[in-house]
Short mmCIF file of C-alpha atoms in Angstrom, two decimals:
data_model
loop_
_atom_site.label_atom_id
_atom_site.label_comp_id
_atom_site.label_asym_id
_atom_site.label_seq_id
_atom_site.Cartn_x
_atom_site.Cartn_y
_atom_site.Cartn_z
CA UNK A 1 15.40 4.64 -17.13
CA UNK A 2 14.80 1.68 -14.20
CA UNK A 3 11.10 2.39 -14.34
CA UNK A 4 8.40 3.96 -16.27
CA UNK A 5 4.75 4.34 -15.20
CA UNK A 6 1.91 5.23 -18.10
CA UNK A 7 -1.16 6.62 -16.16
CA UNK A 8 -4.56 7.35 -18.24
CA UNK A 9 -6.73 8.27 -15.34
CA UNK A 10 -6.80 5.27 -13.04
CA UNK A 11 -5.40 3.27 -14.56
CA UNK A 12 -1.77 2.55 -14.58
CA UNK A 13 0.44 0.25 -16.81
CA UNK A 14 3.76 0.15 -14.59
CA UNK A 15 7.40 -1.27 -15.75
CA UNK A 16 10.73 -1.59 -13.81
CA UNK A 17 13.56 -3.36 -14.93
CA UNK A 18 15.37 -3.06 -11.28
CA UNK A 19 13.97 -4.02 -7.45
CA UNK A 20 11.79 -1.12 -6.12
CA UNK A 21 10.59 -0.48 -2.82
CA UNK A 22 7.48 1.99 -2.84
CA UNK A 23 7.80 5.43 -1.72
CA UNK A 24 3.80 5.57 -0.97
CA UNK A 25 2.78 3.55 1.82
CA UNK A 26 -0.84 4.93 2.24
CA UNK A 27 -3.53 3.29 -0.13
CA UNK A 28 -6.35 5.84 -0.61
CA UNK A 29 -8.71 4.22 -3.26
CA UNK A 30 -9.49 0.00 -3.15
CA UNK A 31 -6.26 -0.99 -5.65
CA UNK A 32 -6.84 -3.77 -8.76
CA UNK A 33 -2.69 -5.20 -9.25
CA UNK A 34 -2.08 -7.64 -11.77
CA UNK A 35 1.26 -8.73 -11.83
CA UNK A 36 2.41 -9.31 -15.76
CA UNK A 37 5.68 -10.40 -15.04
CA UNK A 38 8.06 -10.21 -12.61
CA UNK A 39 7.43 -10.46 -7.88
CA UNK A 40 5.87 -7.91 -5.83
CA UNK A 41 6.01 -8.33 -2.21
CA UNK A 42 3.73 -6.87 0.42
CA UNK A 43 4.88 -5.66 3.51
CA UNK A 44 1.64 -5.00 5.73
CA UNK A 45 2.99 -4.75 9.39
CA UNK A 46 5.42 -7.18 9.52
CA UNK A 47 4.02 -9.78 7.87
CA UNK A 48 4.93 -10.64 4.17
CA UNK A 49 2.62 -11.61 1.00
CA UNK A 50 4.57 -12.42 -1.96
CA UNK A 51 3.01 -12.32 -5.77
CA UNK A 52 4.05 -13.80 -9.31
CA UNK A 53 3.65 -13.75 -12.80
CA UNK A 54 0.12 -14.37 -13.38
CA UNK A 55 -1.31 -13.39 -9.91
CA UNK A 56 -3.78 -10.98 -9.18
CA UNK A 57 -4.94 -9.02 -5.90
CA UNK A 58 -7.36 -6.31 -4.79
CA UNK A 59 -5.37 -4.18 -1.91
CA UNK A 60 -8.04 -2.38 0.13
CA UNK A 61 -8.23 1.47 0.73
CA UNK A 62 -7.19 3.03 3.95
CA UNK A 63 -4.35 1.08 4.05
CA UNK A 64 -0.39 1.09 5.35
CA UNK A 65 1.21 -1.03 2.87
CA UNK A 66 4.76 -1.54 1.59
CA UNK A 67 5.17 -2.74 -1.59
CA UNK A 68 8.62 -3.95 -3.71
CA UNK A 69 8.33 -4.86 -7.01
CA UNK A 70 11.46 -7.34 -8.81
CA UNK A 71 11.72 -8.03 -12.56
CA UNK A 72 11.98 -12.17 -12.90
CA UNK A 73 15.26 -13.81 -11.66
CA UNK A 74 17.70 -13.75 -13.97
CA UNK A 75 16.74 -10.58 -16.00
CA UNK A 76 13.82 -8.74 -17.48
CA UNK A 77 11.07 -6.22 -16.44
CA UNK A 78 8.91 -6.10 -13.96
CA UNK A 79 5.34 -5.09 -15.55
CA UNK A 80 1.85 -5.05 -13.80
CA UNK A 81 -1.61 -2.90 -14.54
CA UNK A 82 -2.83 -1.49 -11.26
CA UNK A 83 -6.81 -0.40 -11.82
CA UNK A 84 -7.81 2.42 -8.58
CA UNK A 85 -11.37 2.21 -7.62
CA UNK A 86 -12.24 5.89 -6.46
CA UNK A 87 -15.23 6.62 -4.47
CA UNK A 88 -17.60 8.32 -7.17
CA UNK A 89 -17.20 5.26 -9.32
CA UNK A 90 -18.03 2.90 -6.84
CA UNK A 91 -21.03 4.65 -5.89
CA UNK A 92 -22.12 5.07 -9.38
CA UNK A 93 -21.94 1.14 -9.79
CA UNK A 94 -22.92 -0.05 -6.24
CA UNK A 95 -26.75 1.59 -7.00
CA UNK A 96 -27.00 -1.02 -9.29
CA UNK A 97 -26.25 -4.09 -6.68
CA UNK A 98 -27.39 -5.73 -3.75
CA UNK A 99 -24.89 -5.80 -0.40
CA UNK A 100 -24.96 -8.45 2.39
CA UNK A 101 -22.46 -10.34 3.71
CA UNK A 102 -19.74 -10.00 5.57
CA UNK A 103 -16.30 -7.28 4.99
CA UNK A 104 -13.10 -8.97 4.18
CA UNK A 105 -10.31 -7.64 6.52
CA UNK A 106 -6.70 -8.25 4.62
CA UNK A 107 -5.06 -5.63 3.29
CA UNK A 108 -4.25 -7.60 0.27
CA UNK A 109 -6.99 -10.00 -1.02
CA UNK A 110 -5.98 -12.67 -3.94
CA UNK A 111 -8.11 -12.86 -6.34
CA UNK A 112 -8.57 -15.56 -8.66
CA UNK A 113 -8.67 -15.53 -12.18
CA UNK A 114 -11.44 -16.07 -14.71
CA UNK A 115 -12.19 -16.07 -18.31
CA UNK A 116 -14.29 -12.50 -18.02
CA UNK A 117 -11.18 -11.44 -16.18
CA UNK A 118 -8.33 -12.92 -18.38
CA UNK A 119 -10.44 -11.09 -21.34
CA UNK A 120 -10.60 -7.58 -19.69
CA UNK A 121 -7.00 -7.49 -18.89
CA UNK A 122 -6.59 -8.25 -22.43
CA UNK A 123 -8.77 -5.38 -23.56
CA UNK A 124 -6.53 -2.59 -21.63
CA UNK A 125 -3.39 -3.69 -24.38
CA UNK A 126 -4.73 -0.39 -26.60
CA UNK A 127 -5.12 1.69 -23.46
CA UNK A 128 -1.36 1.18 -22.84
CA UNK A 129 -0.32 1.89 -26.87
CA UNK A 130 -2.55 4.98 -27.39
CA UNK A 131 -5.21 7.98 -25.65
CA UNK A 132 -7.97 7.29 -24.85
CA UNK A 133 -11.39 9.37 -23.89
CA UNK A 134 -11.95 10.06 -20.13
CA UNK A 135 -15.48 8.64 -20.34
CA UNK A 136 -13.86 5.02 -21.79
CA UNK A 137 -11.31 4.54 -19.13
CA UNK A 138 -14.04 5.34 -16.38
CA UNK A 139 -16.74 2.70 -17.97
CA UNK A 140 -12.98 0.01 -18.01
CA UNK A 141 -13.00 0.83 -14.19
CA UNK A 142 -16.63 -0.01 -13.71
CA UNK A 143 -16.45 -3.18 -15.81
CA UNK A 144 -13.42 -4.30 -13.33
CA UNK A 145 -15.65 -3.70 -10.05
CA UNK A 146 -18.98 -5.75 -12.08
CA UNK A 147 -16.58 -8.41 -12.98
CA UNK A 148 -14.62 -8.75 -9.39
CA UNK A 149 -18.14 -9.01 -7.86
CA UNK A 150 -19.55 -11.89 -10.28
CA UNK A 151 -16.92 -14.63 -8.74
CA UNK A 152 -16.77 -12.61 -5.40
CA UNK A 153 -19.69 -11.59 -4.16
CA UNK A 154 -18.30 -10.89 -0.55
CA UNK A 155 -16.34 -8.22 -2.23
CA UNK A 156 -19.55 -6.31 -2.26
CA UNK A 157 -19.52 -4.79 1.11
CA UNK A 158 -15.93 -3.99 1.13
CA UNK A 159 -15.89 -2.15 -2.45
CA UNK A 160 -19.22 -0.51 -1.31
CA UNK A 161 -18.29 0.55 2.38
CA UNK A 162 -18.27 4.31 2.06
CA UNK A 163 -18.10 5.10 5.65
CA UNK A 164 -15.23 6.86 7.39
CA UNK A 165 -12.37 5.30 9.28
CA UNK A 166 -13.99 5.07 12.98
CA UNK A 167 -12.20 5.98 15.96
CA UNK A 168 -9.92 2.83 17.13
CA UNK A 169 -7.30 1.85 19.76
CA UNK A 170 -4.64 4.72 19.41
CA UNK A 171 -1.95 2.78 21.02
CA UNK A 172 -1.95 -0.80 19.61
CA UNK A 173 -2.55 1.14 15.72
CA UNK A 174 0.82 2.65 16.48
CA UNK A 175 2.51 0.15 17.51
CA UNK A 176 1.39 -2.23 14.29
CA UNK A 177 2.12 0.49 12.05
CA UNK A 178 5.16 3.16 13.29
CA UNK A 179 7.60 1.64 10.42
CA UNK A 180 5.27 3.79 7.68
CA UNK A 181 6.47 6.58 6.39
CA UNK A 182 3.09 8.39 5.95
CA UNK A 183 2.31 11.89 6.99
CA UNK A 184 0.79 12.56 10.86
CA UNK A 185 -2.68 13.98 8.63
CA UNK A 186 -3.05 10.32 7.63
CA UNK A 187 -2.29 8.57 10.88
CA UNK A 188 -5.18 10.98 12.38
CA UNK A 189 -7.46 9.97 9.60
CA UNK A 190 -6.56 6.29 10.12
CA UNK A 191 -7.19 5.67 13.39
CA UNK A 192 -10.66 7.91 13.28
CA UNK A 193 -9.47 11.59 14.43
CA UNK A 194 -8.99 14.96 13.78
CA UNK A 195 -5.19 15.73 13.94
CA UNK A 196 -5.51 17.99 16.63
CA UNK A 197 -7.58 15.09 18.45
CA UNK A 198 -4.93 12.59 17.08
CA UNK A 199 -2.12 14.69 18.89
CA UNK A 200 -3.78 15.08 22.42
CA UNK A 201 -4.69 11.77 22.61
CA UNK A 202 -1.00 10.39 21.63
CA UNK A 203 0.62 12.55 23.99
CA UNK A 204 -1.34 11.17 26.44
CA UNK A 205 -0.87 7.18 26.22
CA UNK A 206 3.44 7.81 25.04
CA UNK A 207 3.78 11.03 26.88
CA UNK A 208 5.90 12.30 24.11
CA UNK A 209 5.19 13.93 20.27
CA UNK A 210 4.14 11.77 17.54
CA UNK A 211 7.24 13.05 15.53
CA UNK A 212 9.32 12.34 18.39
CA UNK A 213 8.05 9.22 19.33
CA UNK A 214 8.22 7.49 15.62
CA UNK A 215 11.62 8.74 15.04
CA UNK A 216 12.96 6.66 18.57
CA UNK A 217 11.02 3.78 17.49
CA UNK A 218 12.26 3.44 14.36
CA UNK A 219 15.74 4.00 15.43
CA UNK A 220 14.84 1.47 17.84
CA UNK A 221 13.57 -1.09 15.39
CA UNK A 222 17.03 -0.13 13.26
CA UNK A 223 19.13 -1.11 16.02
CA UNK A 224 17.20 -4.69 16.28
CA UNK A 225 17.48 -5.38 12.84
CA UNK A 226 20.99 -4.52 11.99
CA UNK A 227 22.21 -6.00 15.37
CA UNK A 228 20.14 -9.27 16.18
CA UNK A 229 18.68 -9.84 12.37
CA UNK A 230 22.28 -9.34 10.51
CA UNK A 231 20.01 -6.92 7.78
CA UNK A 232 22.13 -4.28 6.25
CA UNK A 233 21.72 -0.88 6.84
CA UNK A 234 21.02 -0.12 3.34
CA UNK A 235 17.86 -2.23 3.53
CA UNK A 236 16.76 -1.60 7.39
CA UNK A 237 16.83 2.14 6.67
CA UNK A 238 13.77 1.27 4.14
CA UNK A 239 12.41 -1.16 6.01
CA UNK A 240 11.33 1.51 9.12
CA UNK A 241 10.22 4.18 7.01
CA UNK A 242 13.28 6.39 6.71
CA UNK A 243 13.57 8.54 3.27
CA UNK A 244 16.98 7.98 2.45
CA UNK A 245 20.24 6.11 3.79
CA UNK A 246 21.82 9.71 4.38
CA UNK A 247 19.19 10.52 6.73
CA UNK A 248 18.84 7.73 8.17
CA UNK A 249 22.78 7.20 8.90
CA UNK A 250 23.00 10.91 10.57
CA UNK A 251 19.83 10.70 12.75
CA UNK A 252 20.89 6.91 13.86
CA UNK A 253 24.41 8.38 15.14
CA UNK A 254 22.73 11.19 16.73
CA UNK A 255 20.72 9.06 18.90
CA UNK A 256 23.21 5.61 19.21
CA UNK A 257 26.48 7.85 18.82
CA UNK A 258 27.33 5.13 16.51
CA UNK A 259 27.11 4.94 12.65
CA UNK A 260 24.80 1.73 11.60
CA UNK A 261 27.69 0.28 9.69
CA UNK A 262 29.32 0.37 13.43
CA UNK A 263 26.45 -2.18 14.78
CA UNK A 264 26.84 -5.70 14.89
#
């Protein structure tokens, strides 16, 4: 098997041992990544952060992010422990701290490492060999969000923000963020509307369907790619949020009359 994932309740001991490119581009819950061995790359809108062996990083929720994950050159596995902050824990941990200061606004944030830090990820080693109670991997998540506060205090109003995405600029969030493959439910949610709201207002600055409109510009952003940036088609399908190269080959020859192997 390329990849194996172990998850005991949020918390997740990943493993690949060939280049993935994440299916899941919307991050729900704030995101604890620390990368054992191996380079993950994060695609957030164009724009490229790239992580080692060693690193560590704190992706914020409500987030479109693309992530692809290589074992070391040369051979070997990929391995990282990813640690998902939900919402009840948070709140359960914020009531016992003082906020102030102000949000961080990356998607990805590095964080730097510590001895309290360096010890905890060496406490999860059991967690990955055997069970453990529900109650014990909950009180591990709270000791990650005490200890990422202690050397980052301005992390405190961004893990303990608990207010809903607000209504923003329909137009320009599109445009930053059409390559996602994430459902239209999300979008909505993202930008601060219902979906029915999300709809009427998009028809009304593209004067065309959300479904329609994101399949042209990602055909569109195809089409640059393979022609002006020489990428192949097996990678600029990914890149623009297509499913698979099958798909993506037919629905690029419906609308070019041209297979993408044809462009160039």
């Amino acid at each position: 098997m390329a990849w194996t994932n172990k998850d005991i309740g949020g918390i997740i001991f990943s493993q690949y041992t060939e280049d993935y490119w994440s299916g899941e581009h919307f991050i729900k819950d704030h995101a604890f990544m620390y990368i054992q061995e191996g380079n993950l790359q994060l695609l957030d809108a164009g724009e490229c952060l790239s992580f080692t062996s060693g690193e560590m990083l704190l992706v914020r929720k409500n987030s479109l992010a693309r992530l692809i994950k290589r074992p070391p050159p040369g051979g070997g596995r990929f391995l990282a422990v990813n640690v998902f902050m939900d919402e009840e824990t948070l709140k359960k941990t914020g009531m016992e701290m003082e906020r102030g200061g102000k949000k961080p606004h990356d998607t990805a944030i590095r964080i730097k490492e510590d001895a309290f830090l360096k010890n905890y990820l060496t406490s999860l080693v059991p967690y990955q060999e055997q069970a453990a109670p529900e109650d014990l991997v909950a009180h591990k998540i709270r000791e990650l969000v005490m200890l990422l506060v202690r050397n980052n205090p301005e992390l405190k109003t961004l893990l303990f923000d608990f207010t809903q995405p607000g209504k923003i600029d329909l137009k320009a969030f599109m445009l930053r963020n059409f390559r996602y493959n994430v459902t239209l439910d999300k979008l909505a949610y993202l930008t601060g509307r219902s979906l029915a709201t999300f709809k009427r207002d998009f028809e009304k600055i593209f004067d065309s369907t959300p479904s329609r409109w994101l399949r042209e510009q990602r055909l569109k952003e195809a089409h640059f790619l393979i022609s002006e940036k020489k990428v192949k088609p097996s990678d600029a399908y990914l890149e623009v949020g297509f499913e698979s190269l099958a798909h993506f080959s037919y629905a690029f020859k419906q609308y070019f009359g041209k297979n993408p192997s044809a462009v160039g």
